[in-house]
C-alpha cells in the first residue's frame, strides 16, 4: 500500500475543541497546517500563508505549522470553513485569499450540512466526512 501525503489545508471556525477534533478526523487525507479561530486573524493570516508566506504562524497556536520552523511549514491548498462565520466574512476572506492565492480551494460546512448528514450538533466525524465529500467533488470537477 502506497503512502499518500496528506493535502495541507487551513481551517477557520470559532471553536478550538471542535477544530482540533476535526483535524484528527481529517487525517490521513488532509493535514490541518494552519487554524484561525476569529475573523481578524483569518483575514490577516490566511491570505499570507496560502500565498506562500511561511513566516506566518497561526495565532491560535493550532495546526501543524504552529511548531515548525518557517522552512518546514506547508502551504495550504484549501481553506475549510467551519461554524460561526457570517456570509460577509466568508466573501471577504475568499476575496482576500484569491487576490494572493488564486488556486486555493474553499470548502464550507455549515449547520444545515451537518443536519442533512444526520447529526444534530457539531459532530467532528460528520464534519470531516462532509469536508472529504466536498473536496472529492471539487477534484472531480
PDB file of C-alpha atoms in Angstrom:
ATOM      1  CA  UNK A   1       0.000   0.000   0.000  1.00  0.00           C
ATOM      2  CA  UNK A   2       1.439   3.357  -1.050  1.00  0.00           C
ATOM      3  CA  UNK A   3       1.891   6.134   1.459  1.00  0.00           C
ATOM      4  CA  UNK A   4      -0.104   9.171   0.436  1.00  0.00           C
ATOM      5  CA  UNK A   5       0.990  12.618   1.542  1.00  0.00           C
ATOM      6  CA  UNK A   6      -1.932  14.432   3.145  1.00  0.00           C
ATOM      7  CA  UNK A   7      -3.215  17.567   1.421  1.00  0.00           C
ATOM      8  CA  UNK A   8      -2.285  20.603   3.545  1.00  0.00           C
ATOM      9  CA  UNK A   9      -5.298  22.735   4.476  1.00  0.00           C
ATOM     10  CA  UNK A  10      -6.142  25.686   6.691  1.00  0.00           C
ATOM     11  CA  UNK A  11      -9.293  25.964   8.776  1.00  0.00           C
ATOM     12  CA  UNK A  12     -11.412  28.829  10.016  1.00  0.00           C
ATOM     13  CA  UNK A  13     -14.021  28.203  12.689  1.00  0.00           C
ATOM     14  CA  UNK A  14     -14.829  29.600  16.098  1.00  0.00           C
ATOM     15  CA  UNK A  15     -14.437  26.573  18.385  1.00  0.00           C
ATOM     16  CA  UNK A  16     -10.911  25.349  19.227  1.00  0.00           C
ATOM     17  CA  UNK A  17     -12.098  21.999  20.620  1.00  0.00           C
ATOM     18  CA  UNK A  18     -14.119  21.186  17.506  1.00  0.00           C
ATOM     19  CA  UNK A  19     -11.285  22.396  15.262  1.00  0.00           C
ATOM     20  CA  UNK A  20      -8.853  20.042  16.994  1.00  0.00           C
ATOM     21  CA  UNK A  21     -11.263  17.082  16.814  1.00  0.00           C
ATOM     22  CA  UNK A  22     -11.973  17.720  13.130  1.00  0.00           C
ATOM     23  CA  UNK A  23      -8.217  17.991  12.495  1.00  0.00           C
ATOM     24  CA  UNK A  24      -7.738  14.492  13.933  1.00  0.00           C
ATOM     25  CA  UNK A  25     -10.628  13.075  11.883  1.00  0.00           C
ATOM     26  CA  UNK A  26      -9.296  14.543   8.614  1.00  0.00           C
ATOM     27  CA  UNK A  27      -6.052  12.578   8.833  1.00  0.00           C
ATOM     28  CA  UNK A  28      -4.528  10.869   6.899  1.00  0.00           C
ATOM     29  CA  UNK A  29      -6.140  12.504   3.825  1.00  0.00           C
ATOM     30  CA  UNK A  30      -5.851  16.120   4.946  1.00  0.00           C
ATOM     31  CA  UNK A  31      -3.430  17.815   7.320  1.00  0.00           C
ATOM     32  CA  UNK A  32      -4.571  21.000   9.030  1.00  0.00           C
ATOM     33  CA  UNK A  33      -1.454  23.131   8.902  1.00  0.00           C
ATOM     34  CA  UNK A  34      -2.988  26.473   9.932  1.00  0.00           C
ATOM     35  CA  UNK A  35      -6.061  27.179  12.066  1.00  0.00           C
ATOM     36  CA  UNK A  36      -7.792  30.518  12.669  1.00  0.00           C
ATOM     37  CA  UNK A  37     -10.450  30.986  15.336  1.00  0.00           C
ATOM     38  CA  UNK A  38     -11.560  34.572  14.693  1.00  0.00           C
ATOM     39  CA  UNK A  39     -12.120  36.763  11.664  1.00  0.00           C
ATOM     40  CA  UNK A  40      -9.365  39.355  12.272  1.00  0.00           C
ATOM     41  CA  UNK A  41      -6.677  36.650  12.461  1.00  0.00           C
ATOM     42  CA  UNK A  42      -8.154  34.767   9.479  1.00  0.00           C
ATOM     43  CA  UNK A  43      -8.234  37.958   7.413  1.00  0.00           C
ATOM     44  CA  UNK A  44      -4.616  38.742   8.337  1.00  0.00           C
ATOM     45  CA  UNK A  45      -3.061  35.253   8.247  1.00  0.00           C
ATOM     46  CA  UNK A  46      -4.820  33.170   5.585  1.00  0.00           C
ATOM     47  CA  UNK A  47      -4.042  35.300   2.518  1.00  0.00           C
ATOM     48  CA  UNK A  48      -0.385  35.301   3.572  1.00  0.00           C
ATOM     49  CA  UNK A  49       0.084  31.599   4.321  1.00  0.00           C
ATOM     50  CA  UNK A  50      -1.982  30.498   1.305  1.00  0.00           C
ATOM     51  CA  UNK A  51       0.208  32.621  -0.970  1.00  0.00           C
ATOM     52  CA  UNK A  52       3.379  31.031   0.356  1.00  0.00           C
ATOM     53  CA  UNK A  53       4.437  33.425   3.117  1.00  0.00           C
ATOM     54  CA  UNK A  54       5.828  30.823   5.525  1.00  0.00           C
ATOM     55  CA  UNK A  55       6.753  33.491   8.082  1.00  0.00           C
ATOM     56  CA  UNK A  56       3.062  33.442   9.044  1.00  0.00           C
ATOM     57  CA  UNK A  57       2.334  31.385  12.147  1.00  0.00           C
ATOM     58  CA  UNK A  58      -1.169  30.521  13.365  1.00  0.00           C
ATOM     59  CA  UNK A  59      -2.053  32.960  16.154  1.00  0.00           C
ATOM     60  CA  UNK A  60      -4.364  30.240  17.515  1.00  0.00           C
ATOM     61  CA  UNK A  61      -1.367  28.004  18.168  1.00  0.00           C
ATOM     62  CA  UNK A  62      -3.237  25.256  16.296  1.00  0.00           C
ATOM     63  CA  UNK A  63      -2.193  23.452  13.149  1.00  0.00           C
ATOM     64  CA  UNK A  64       0.909  21.541  12.113  1.00  0.00           C
ATOM     65  CA  UNK A  65       2.752  24.742  11.115  1.00  0.00           C
ATOM     66  CA  UNK A  66       2.478  26.144  14.650  1.00  0.00           C
ATOM     67  CA  UNK A  67       5.539  24.262  15.879  1.00  0.00           C
ATOM     68  CA  UNK A  68       7.592  24.147  12.689  1.00  0.00           C
ATOM     69  CA  UNK A  69      10.444  26.347  11.546  1.00  0.00           C
ATOM     70  CA  UNK A  70       9.436  28.568   8.601  1.00  0.00           C
ATOM     71  CA  UNK A  71      11.359  26.476   6.046  1.00  0.00           C
ATOM     72  CA  UNK A  72       9.432  23.353   7.168  1.00  0.00           C
ATOM     73  CA  UNK A  73       5.942  24.891   7.038  1.00  0.00           C
ATOM     74  CA  UNK A  74       3.420  23.737   4.464  1.00  0.00           C
ATOM     75  CA  UNK A  75       1.277  25.952   2.245  1.00  0.00           C
ATOM     76  CA  UNK A  76      -2.464  25.201   2.454  1.00  0.00           C
ATOM     77  CA  UNK A  77      -4.091  24.172  -0.818  1.00  0.00           C
ATOM     78  CA  UNK A  78      -7.578  24.747   0.580  1.00  0.00           C
ATOM     79  CA  UNK A  79      -9.370  26.533   3.390  1.00  0.00           C
ATOM     80  CA  UNK A  80     -12.055  24.621   5.289  1.00  0.00           C
ATOM     81  CA  UNK A  81     -14.653  26.880   6.884  1.00  0.00           C
ATOM     82  CA  UNK A  82     -16.421  25.609   9.989  1.00  0.00           C
ATOM     83  CA  UNK A  83     -19.173  27.148  12.055  1.00  0.00           C
ATOM     84  CA  UNK A  84     -19.563  30.618  13.428  1.00  0.00           C
ATOM     85  CA  UNK A  85     -18.739  32.775  10.427  1.00  0.00           C
ATOM     86  CA  UNK A  86     -21.052  35.097   8.530  1.00  0.00           C
ATOM     87  CA  UNK A  87     -21.645  35.152   4.770  1.00  0.00           C
ATOM     88  CA  UNK A  88     -19.958  38.563   4.690  1.00  0.00           C
ATOM     89  CA  UNK A  89     -16.858  37.190   6.452  1.00  0.00           C
ATOM     90  CA  UNK A  90     -16.755  34.260   4.040  1.00  0.00           C
ATOM     91  CA  UNK A  91     -16.951  36.532   0.979  1.00  0.00           C
ATOM     92  CA  UNK A  92     -14.318  38.954   2.330  1.00  0.00           C
ATOM     93  CA  UNK A  93     -11.933  36.136   3.187  1.00  0.00           C
ATOM     94  CA  UNK A  94     -12.366  34.321  -0.128  1.00  0.00           C
ATOM     95  CA  UNK A  95     -11.750  37.590  -1.983  1.00  0.00           C
ATOM     96  CA  UNK A  96      -8.632  38.391   0.061  1.00  0.00           C
ATOM     97  CA  UNK A  97      -7.158  34.901  -0.386  1.00  0.00           C
ATOM     98  CA  UNK A  98      -7.984  34.684  -4.110  1.00  0.00           C
ATOM     99  CA  UNK A  99      -6.207  38.004  -4.674  1.00  0.00           C
ATOM    100  CA  UNK A 100      -2.959  36.449  -3.392  1.00  0.00           C
ATOM    101  CA  UNK A 101      -3.509  32.708  -3.991  1.00  0.00           C
ATOM    102  CA  UNK A 102      -5.917  32.248  -6.920  1.00  0.00           C
ATOM    103  CA  UNK A 103      -5.582  28.437  -6.962  1.00  0.00           C
ATOM    104  CA  UNK A 104      -6.652  27.981  -3.335  1.00  0.00           C
ATOM    105  CA  UNK A 105      -9.873  25.977  -2.864  1.00  0.00           C
ATOM    106  CA  UNK A 106     -12.643  26.933  -0.431  1.00  0.00           C
ATOM    107  CA  UNK A 107     -14.927  24.469   1.324  1.00  0.00           C
ATOM    108  CA  UNK A 108     -17.509  25.352   3.927  1.00  0.00           C
ATOM    109  CA  UNK A 109     -19.539  23.126   6.189  1.00  0.00           C
ATOM    110  CA  UNK A 110     -22.490  24.789   7.824  1.00  0.00           C
ATOM    111  CA  UNK A 111     -25.090  23.669  10.320  1.00  0.00           C
ATOM    112  CA  UNK A 112     -27.515  22.679   7.551  1.00  0.00           C
ATOM    113  CA  UNK A 113     -24.859  20.354   6.035  1.00  0.00           C
ATOM    114  CA  UNK A 114     -24.362  18.614   9.379  1.00  0.00           C
ATOM    115  CA  UNK A 115     -28.113  18.293   9.943  1.00  0.00           C
ATOM    116  CA  UNK A 116     -28.620  16.914   6.422  1.00  0.00           C
ATOM    117  CA  UNK A 117     -25.934  14.300   7.175  1.00  0.00           C
ATOM    118  CA  UNK A 118     -27.949  13.104  10.183  1.00  0.00           C
ATOM    119  CA  UNK A 119     -26.123  14.780  13.063  1.00  0.00           C
ATOM    120  CA  UNK A 120     -27.852  17.151  15.448  1.00  0.00           C
ATOM    121  CA  UNK A 121     -24.876  19.142  16.619  1.00  0.00           C
ATOM    122  CA  UNK A 122     -21.295  19.919  15.706  1.00  0.00           C
ATOM    123  CA  UNK A 123     -20.135  16.317  15.248  1.00  0.00           C
ATOM    124  CA  UNK A 124     -16.426  16.250  14.227  1.00  0.00           C
ATOM    125  CA  UNK A 125     -16.746  12.868  12.494  1.00  0.00           C
ATOM    126  CA  UNK A 126     -19.654  14.115  10.375  1.00  0.00           C
ATOM    127  CA  UNK A 127     -17.905  17.416   9.646  1.00  0.00           C
ATOM    128  CA  UNK A 128     -14.758  15.600   8.451  1.00  0.00           C
ATOM    129  CA  UNK A 129     -16.841  13.325   6.199  1.00  0.00           C
ATOM    130  CA  UNK A 130     -18.568  16.338   4.651  1.00  0.00           C
ATOM    131  CA  UNK A 131     -15.219  18.071   4.016  1.00  0.00           C
ATOM    132  CA  UNK A 132     -13.910  14.914   2.316  1.00  0.00           C
ATOM    133  CA  UNK A 133     -17.021  14.616   0.157  1.00  0.00           C
ATOM    134  CA  UNK A 134     -16.893  18.283  -0.892  1.00  0.00           C
ATOM    135  CA  UNK A 135     -13.165  18.108  -1.689  1.00  0.00           C
ATOM    136  CA  UNK A 136     -13.738  14.961  -3.772  1.00  0.00           C
ATOM    137  CA  UNK A 137     -16.442  16.818  -5.708  1.00  0.00           C
ATOM    138  CA  UNK A 138     -14.042  19.726  -6.352  1.00  0.00           C
ATOM    139  CA  UNK A 139     -11.316  17.344  -7.504  1.00  0.00           C
ATOM    140  CA  UNK A 140     -13.744  15.629  -9.889  1.00  0.00           C
ATOM    141  CA  UNK A 141     -14.935  18.933 -11.383  1.00  0.00           C
TER     142      UNK A 141
END
